CSV table of C-alpha atoms in Angstrom, one decimal:
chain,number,residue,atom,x,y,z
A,1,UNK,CA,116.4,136.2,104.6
A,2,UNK,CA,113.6,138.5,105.6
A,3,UNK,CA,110.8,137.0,107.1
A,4,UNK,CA,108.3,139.1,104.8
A,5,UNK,CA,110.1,136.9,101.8
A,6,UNK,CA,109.9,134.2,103.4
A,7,UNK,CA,106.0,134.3,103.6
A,8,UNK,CA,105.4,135.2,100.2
A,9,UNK,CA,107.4,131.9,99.2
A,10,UNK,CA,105.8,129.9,100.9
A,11,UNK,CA,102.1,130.9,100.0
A,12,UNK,CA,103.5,131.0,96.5
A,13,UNK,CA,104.4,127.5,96.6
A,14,UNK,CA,101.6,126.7,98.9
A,15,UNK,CA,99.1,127.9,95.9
A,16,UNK,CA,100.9,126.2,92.9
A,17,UNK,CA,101.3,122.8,94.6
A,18,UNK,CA,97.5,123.0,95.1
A,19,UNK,CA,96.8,124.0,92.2
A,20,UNK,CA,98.7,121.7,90.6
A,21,UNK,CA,96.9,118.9,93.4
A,22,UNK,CA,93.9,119.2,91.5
A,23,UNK,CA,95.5,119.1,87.5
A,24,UNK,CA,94.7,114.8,87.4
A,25,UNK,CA,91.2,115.2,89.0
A,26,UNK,CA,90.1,117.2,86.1
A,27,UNK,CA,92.1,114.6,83.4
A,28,UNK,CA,90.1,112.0,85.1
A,29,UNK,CA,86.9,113.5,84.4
A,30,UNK,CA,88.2,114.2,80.9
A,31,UNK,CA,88.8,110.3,80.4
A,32,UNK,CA,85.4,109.9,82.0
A,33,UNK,CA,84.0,112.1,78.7
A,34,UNK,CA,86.1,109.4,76.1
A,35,UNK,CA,89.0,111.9,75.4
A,36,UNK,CA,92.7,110.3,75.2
A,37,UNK,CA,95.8,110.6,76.9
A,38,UNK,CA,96.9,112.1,73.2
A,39,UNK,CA,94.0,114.7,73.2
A,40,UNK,CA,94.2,115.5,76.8
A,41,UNK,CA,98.5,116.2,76.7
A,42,UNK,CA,98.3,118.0,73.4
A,43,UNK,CA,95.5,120.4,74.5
A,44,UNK,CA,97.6,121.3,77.7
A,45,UNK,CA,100.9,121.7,76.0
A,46,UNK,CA,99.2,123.9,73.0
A,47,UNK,CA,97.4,126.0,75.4
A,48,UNK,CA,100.3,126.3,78.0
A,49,UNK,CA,102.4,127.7,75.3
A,50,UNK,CA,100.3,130.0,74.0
A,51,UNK,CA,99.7,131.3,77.5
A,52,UNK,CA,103.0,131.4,77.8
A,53,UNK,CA,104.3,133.0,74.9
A,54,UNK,CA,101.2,136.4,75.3
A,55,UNK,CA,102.9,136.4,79.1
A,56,UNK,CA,106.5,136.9,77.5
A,57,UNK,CA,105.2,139.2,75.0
A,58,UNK,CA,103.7,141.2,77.8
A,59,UNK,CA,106.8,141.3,79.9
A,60,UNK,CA,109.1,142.1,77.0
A,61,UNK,CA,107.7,145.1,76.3
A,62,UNK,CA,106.8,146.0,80.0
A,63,UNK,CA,109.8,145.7,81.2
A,64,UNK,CA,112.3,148.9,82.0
A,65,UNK,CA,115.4,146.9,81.3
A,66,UNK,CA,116.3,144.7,78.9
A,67,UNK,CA,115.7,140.8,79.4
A,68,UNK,CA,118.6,138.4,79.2
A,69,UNK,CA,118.2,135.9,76.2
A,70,UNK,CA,119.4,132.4,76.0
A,71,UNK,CA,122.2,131.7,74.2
A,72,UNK,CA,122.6,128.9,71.2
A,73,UNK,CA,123.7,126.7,73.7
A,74,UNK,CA,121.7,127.2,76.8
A,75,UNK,CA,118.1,126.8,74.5
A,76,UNK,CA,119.3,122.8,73.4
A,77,UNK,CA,119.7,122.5,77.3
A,78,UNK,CA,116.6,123.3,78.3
A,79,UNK,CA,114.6,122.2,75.4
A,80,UNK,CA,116.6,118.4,76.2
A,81,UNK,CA,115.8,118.9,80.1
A,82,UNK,CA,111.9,120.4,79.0
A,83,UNK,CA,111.5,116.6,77.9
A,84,UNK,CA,111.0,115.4,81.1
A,85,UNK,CA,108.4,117.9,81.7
A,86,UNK,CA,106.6,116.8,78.6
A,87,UNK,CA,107.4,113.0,80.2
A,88,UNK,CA,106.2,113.6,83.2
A,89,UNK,CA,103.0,114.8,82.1
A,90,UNK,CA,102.3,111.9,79.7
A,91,UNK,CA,103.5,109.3,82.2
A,92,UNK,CA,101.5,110.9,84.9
A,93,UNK,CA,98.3,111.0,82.1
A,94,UNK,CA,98.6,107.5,81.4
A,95,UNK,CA,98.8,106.3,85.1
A,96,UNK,CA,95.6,108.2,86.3
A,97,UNK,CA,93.8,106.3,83.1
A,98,UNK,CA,94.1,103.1,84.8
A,99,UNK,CA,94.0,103.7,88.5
A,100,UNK,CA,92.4,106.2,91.1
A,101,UNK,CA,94.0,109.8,91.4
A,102,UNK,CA,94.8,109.4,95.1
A,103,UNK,CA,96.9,106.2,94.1
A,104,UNK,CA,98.6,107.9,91.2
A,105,UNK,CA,99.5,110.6,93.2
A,106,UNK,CA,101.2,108.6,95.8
A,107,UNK,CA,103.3,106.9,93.1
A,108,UNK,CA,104.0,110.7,91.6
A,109,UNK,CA,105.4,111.4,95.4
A,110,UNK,CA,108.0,108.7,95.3
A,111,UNK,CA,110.1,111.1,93.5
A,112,UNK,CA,110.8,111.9,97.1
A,113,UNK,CA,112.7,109.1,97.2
A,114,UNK,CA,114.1,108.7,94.1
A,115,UNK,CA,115.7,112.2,94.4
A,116,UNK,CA,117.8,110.7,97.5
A,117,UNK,CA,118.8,108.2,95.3
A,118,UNK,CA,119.8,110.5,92.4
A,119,UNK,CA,121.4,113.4,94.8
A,120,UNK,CA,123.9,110.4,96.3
A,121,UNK,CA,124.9,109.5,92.5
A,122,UNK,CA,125.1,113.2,91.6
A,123,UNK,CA,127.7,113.7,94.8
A,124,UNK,CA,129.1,110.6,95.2
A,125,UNK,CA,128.5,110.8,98.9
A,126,UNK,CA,126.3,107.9,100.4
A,127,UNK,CA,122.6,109.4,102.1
A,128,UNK,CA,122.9,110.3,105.8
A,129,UNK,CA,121.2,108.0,108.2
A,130,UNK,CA,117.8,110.8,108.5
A,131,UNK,CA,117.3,110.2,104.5
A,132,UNK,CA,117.4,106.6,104.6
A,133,UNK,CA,114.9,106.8,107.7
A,134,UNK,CA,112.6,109.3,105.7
A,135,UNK,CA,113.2,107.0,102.5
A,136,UNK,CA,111.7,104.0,104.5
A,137,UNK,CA,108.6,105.9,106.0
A,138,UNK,CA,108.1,107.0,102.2
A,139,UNK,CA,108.0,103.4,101.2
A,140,UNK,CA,105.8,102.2,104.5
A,141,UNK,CA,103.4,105.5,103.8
A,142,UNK,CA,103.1,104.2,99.9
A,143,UNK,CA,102.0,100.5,101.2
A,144,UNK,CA,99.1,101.7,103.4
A,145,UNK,CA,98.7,104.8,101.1
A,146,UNK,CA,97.8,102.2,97.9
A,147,UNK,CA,96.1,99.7,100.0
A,148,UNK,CA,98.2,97.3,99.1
A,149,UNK,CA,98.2,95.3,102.3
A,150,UNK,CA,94.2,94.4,101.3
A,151,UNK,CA,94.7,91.3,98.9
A,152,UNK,CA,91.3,91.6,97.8
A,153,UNK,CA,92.2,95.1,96.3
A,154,UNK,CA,93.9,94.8,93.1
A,155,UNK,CA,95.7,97.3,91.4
A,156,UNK,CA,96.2,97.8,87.2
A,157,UNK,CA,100.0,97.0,86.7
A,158,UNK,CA,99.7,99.3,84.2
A,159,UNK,CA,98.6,102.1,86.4
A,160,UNK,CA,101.7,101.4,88.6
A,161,UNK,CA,103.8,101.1,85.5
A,162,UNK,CA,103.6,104.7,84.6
A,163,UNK,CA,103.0,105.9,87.7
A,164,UNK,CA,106.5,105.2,89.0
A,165,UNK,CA,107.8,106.3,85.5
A,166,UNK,CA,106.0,109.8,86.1
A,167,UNK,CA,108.1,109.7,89.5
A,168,UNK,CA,111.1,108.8,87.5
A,169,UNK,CA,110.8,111.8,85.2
A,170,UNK,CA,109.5,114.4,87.9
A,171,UNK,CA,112.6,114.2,89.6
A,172,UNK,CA,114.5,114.5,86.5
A,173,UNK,CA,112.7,117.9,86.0
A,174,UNK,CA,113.3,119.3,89.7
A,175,UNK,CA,116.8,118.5,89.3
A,176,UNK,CA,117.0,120.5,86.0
A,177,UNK,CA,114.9,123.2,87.0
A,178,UNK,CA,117.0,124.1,89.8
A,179,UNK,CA,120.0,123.7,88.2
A,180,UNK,CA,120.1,125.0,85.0
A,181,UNK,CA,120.2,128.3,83.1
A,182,UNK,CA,119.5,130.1,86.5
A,183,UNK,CA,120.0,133.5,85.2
A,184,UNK,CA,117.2,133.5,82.5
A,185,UNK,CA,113.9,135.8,83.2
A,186,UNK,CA,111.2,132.7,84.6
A,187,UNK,CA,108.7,133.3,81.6
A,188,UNK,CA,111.2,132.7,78.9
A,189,UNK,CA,112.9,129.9,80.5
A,190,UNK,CA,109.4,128.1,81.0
A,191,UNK,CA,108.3,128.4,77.7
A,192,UNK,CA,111.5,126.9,76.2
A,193,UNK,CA,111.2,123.8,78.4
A,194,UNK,CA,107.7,123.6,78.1
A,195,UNK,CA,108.6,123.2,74.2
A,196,UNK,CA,110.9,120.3,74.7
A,197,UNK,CA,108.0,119.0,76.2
A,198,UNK,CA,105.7,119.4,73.8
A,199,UNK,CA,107.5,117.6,71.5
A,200,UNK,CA,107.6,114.4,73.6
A,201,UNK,CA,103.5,115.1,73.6
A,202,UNK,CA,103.5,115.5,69.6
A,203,UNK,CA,105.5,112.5,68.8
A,204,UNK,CA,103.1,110.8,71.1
A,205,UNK,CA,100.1,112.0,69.8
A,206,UNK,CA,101.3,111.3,66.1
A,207,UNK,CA,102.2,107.6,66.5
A,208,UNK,CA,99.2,107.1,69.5
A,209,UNK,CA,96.3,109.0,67.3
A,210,UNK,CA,97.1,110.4,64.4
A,211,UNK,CA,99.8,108.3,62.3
A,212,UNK,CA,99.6,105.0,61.2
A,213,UNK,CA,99.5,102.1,63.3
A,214,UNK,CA,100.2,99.1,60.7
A,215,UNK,CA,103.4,98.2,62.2
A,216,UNK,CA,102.7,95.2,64.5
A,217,UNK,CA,105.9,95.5,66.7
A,218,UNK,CA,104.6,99.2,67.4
A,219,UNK,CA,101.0,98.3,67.9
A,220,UNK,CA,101.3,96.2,70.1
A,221,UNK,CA,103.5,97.9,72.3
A,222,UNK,CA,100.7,100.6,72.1
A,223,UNK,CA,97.7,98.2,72.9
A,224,UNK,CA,99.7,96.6,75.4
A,225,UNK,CA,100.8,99.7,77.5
A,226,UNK,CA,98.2,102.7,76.8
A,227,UNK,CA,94.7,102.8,75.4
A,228,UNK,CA,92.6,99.9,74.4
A,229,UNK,CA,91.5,99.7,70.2
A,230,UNK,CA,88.6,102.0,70.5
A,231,UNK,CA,90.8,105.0,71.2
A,232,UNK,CA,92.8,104.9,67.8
A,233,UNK,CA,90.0,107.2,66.5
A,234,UNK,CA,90.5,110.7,65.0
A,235,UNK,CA,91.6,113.5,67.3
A,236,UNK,CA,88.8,115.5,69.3
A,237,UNK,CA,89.6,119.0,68.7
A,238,UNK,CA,86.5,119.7,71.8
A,239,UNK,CA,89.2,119.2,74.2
A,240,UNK,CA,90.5,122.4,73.3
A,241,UNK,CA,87.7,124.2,74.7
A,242,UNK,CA,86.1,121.8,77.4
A,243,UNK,CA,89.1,121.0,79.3
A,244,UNK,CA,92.2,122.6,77.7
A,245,UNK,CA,92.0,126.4,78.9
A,246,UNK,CA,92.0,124.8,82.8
A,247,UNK,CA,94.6,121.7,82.1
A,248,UNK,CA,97.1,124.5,80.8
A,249,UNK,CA,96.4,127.4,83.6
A,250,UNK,CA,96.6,124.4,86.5
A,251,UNK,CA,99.4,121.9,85.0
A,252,UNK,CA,102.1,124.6,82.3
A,253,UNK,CA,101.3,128.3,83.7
A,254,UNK,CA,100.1,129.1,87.3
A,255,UNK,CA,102.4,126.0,89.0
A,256,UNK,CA,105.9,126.7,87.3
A,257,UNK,CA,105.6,130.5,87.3
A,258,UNK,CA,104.7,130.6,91.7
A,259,UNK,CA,107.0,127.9,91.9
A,260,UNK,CA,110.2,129.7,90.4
A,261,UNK,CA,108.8,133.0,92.5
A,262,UNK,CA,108.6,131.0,95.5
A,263,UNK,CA,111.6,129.0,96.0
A,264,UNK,CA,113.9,131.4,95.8
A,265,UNK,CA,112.5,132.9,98.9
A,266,UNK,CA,111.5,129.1,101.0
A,267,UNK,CA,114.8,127.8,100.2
A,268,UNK,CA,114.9,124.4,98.6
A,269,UNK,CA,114.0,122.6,102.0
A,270,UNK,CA,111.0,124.3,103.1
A,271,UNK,CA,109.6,124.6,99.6
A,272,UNK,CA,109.8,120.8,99.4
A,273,UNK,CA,107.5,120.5,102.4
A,274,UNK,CA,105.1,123.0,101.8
A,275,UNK,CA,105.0,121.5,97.7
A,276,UNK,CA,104.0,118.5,99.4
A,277,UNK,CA,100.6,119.7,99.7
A,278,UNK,CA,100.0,118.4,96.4
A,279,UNK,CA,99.3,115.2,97.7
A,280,UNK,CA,96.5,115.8,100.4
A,281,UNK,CA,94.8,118.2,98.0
A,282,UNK,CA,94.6,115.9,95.0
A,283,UNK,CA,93.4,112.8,96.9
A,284,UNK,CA,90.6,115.0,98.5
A,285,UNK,CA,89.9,116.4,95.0
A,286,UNK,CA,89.2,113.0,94.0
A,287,UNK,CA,87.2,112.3,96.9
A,288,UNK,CA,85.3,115.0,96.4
A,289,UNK,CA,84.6,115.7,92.6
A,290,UNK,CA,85.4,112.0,91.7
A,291,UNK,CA,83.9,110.3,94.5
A,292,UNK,CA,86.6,107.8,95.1
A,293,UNK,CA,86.9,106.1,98.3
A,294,UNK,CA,89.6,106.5,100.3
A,295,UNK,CA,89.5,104.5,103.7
A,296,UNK,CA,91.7,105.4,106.8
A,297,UNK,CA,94.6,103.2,106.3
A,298,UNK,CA,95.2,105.2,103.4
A,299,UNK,CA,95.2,108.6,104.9
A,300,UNK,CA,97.6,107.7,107.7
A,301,UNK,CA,99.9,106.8,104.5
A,302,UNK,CA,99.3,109.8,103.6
A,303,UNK,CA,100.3,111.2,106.5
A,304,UNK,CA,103.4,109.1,106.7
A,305,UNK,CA,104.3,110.2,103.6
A,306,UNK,CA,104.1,114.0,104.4
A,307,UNK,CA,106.0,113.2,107.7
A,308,UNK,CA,109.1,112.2,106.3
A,309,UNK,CA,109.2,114.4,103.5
A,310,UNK,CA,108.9,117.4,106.6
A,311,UNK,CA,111.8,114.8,108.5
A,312,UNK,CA,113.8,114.6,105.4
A,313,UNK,CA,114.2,118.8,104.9
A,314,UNK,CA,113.8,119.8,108.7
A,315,UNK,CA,117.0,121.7,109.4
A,316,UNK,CA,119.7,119.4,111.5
A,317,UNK,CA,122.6,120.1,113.6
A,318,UNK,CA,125.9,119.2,112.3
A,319,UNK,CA,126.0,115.6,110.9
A,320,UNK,CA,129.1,113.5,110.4
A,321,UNK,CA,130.5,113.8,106.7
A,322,UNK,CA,128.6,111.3,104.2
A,323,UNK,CA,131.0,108.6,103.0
A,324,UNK,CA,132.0,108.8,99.7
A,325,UNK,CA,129.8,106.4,97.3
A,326,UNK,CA,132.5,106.0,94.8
């Protein structure tokens, strides 16, 4: 691989992890304005796909060859796999509601982990001994990163809730994205996910804002795990313009579009450790624009974490075959 390429993946990557860094400061300071989770997901999803859908249109008929399409089959696979985009977003949403950014964010990053977990299911080979070293700095990192050695501090269970569901569905969608349909142009295989996710948002939006909330089973659920009462209001179509054109160009658009351009040229490994910039610049997004505090036990968390996500993709010399898991 030359090493022009490899530049240009990695400050593609570089860019779209920070830019997608500071997506939750900005849905914070959307809560802080008495928008919803519903409100704040739908105007991102709308947006994002219209964005999406002029960039296609442009490329279509820019292009000098013809584009491949998706077939029948291929568009239920992404659309089904574009659900945990849409997931991940909502989870993600609903976690930074309850706690700090630079805590949500740390829970986002244990998809770090979980993938380990996932990748020794998907192989049937156990981890080798470096993962489960970089899995248990992860898990050291998150315990000074959340502060949760300081019994006075106490953190929303609902905040962690969805947090660690976000991480759940984040990795489902790294796994997908790398997997699946790799032959389709970028733009057209976005927008196609990105409407599986939307209709996660929708359904949410309908039963969370918009449709009836008479059935007690499903109300409670809905007072018990998201917003309080005063949020079943009508929708805020001001979201649109206050906060939507930027939720959809930093979370749907710019991220997705420099990460498909720059892994291909990092390599899986190294554009998981330069992605992991996400989490430095969204904590000091927060400290900044938000104003949260963030002492120093939490910052060498931080740094913990980004240590053994560098440990866990470093190239190593040969290793002894993983045992088989099952």
């Amino acid at each position: 691989m030359e090493k022009k390429n490899i530049l240009k993946g990695v400050l593609f990557v570089g860019i779209g992890a920070s830019i997608y860094g500071m997506l939750a400061t900005f849905v914070k300071m959307s809560y802080n304005e008495g928008f919803t989770t519903s409100e704040v997901t739908s105007a991102q999803f709308v947006m994002g796909f219209i964005g999406l859908l002029i960039l296609n249109f442009i490329q279509t008929i820019t292009s000098k060859k013809k584009l491949a399409s998706p077939s029948a089959k291929d568009f239920r696979i992404l659309m089904l796999a574009g659900t945990s985009l849409g997931c991940t977003s909502l989870f993600y949403y609903l976690s930074v509601q309850y706690i700090n950014v630079s805590i949500a964010i740390v829970l986002l990053m244990q998809s770090v982990w979980f993938s380990v977990v996932v990748e020794s299911f998907v192989t049937k080979k156990l981890p080798t001994l470096r993962k489960v070293i970089s899995v248990g700095i992860v898990l050291l990192g998150t315990v000074l990163a959340t502060n949760l050695i300081n019994l006075d501090v106490k953190i929303d269970w609902h905040g962690i809730f969805w947090g660690l569901l976000a991480a759940a569905s984040f990795t489902m969608t790294m796994f997908t994205s790398n997997t699946l349909v790799t032959g389709l142009p970028v733009l057209r295989k976005s927008i196609i996910m990105l409407s599986g996710g939307a209709v996660v948002i929708l359904l949410f939006l309908f039963f969370a804002q918009i449709g009836p909330l008479h059935f007690e089973g499903l109300k409670s659920f809905y007072l018990n795990f998201t917003e309080n009462t005063q949020h079943i209001r009508p929708f805020d179509y001001s979201i649109f313009w206050k906060y939507g054109f930027i939720l959809a160009l930093f979370g749907t658009i710019i991220p997705p579009i420099l990460f498909n351009l720059g892994f291909p040229n990092t390599g899986l490994g190294l554009g998981s450790i330069i992605s992991s910039l996400e989490l430095p610049v969204s904590v000091t997004m927060a400290f900044v624009l938000l104003s949260e505090k963030v002492i120093l036990i939490q910052w060498i968390g931080i740094i913990l974490i980004l240590f053994a996500i560098v440990l866990m993709n470093l190239p190593a010399k040969k290793e002894k075959p993983a045992e088989q898991l099952f």
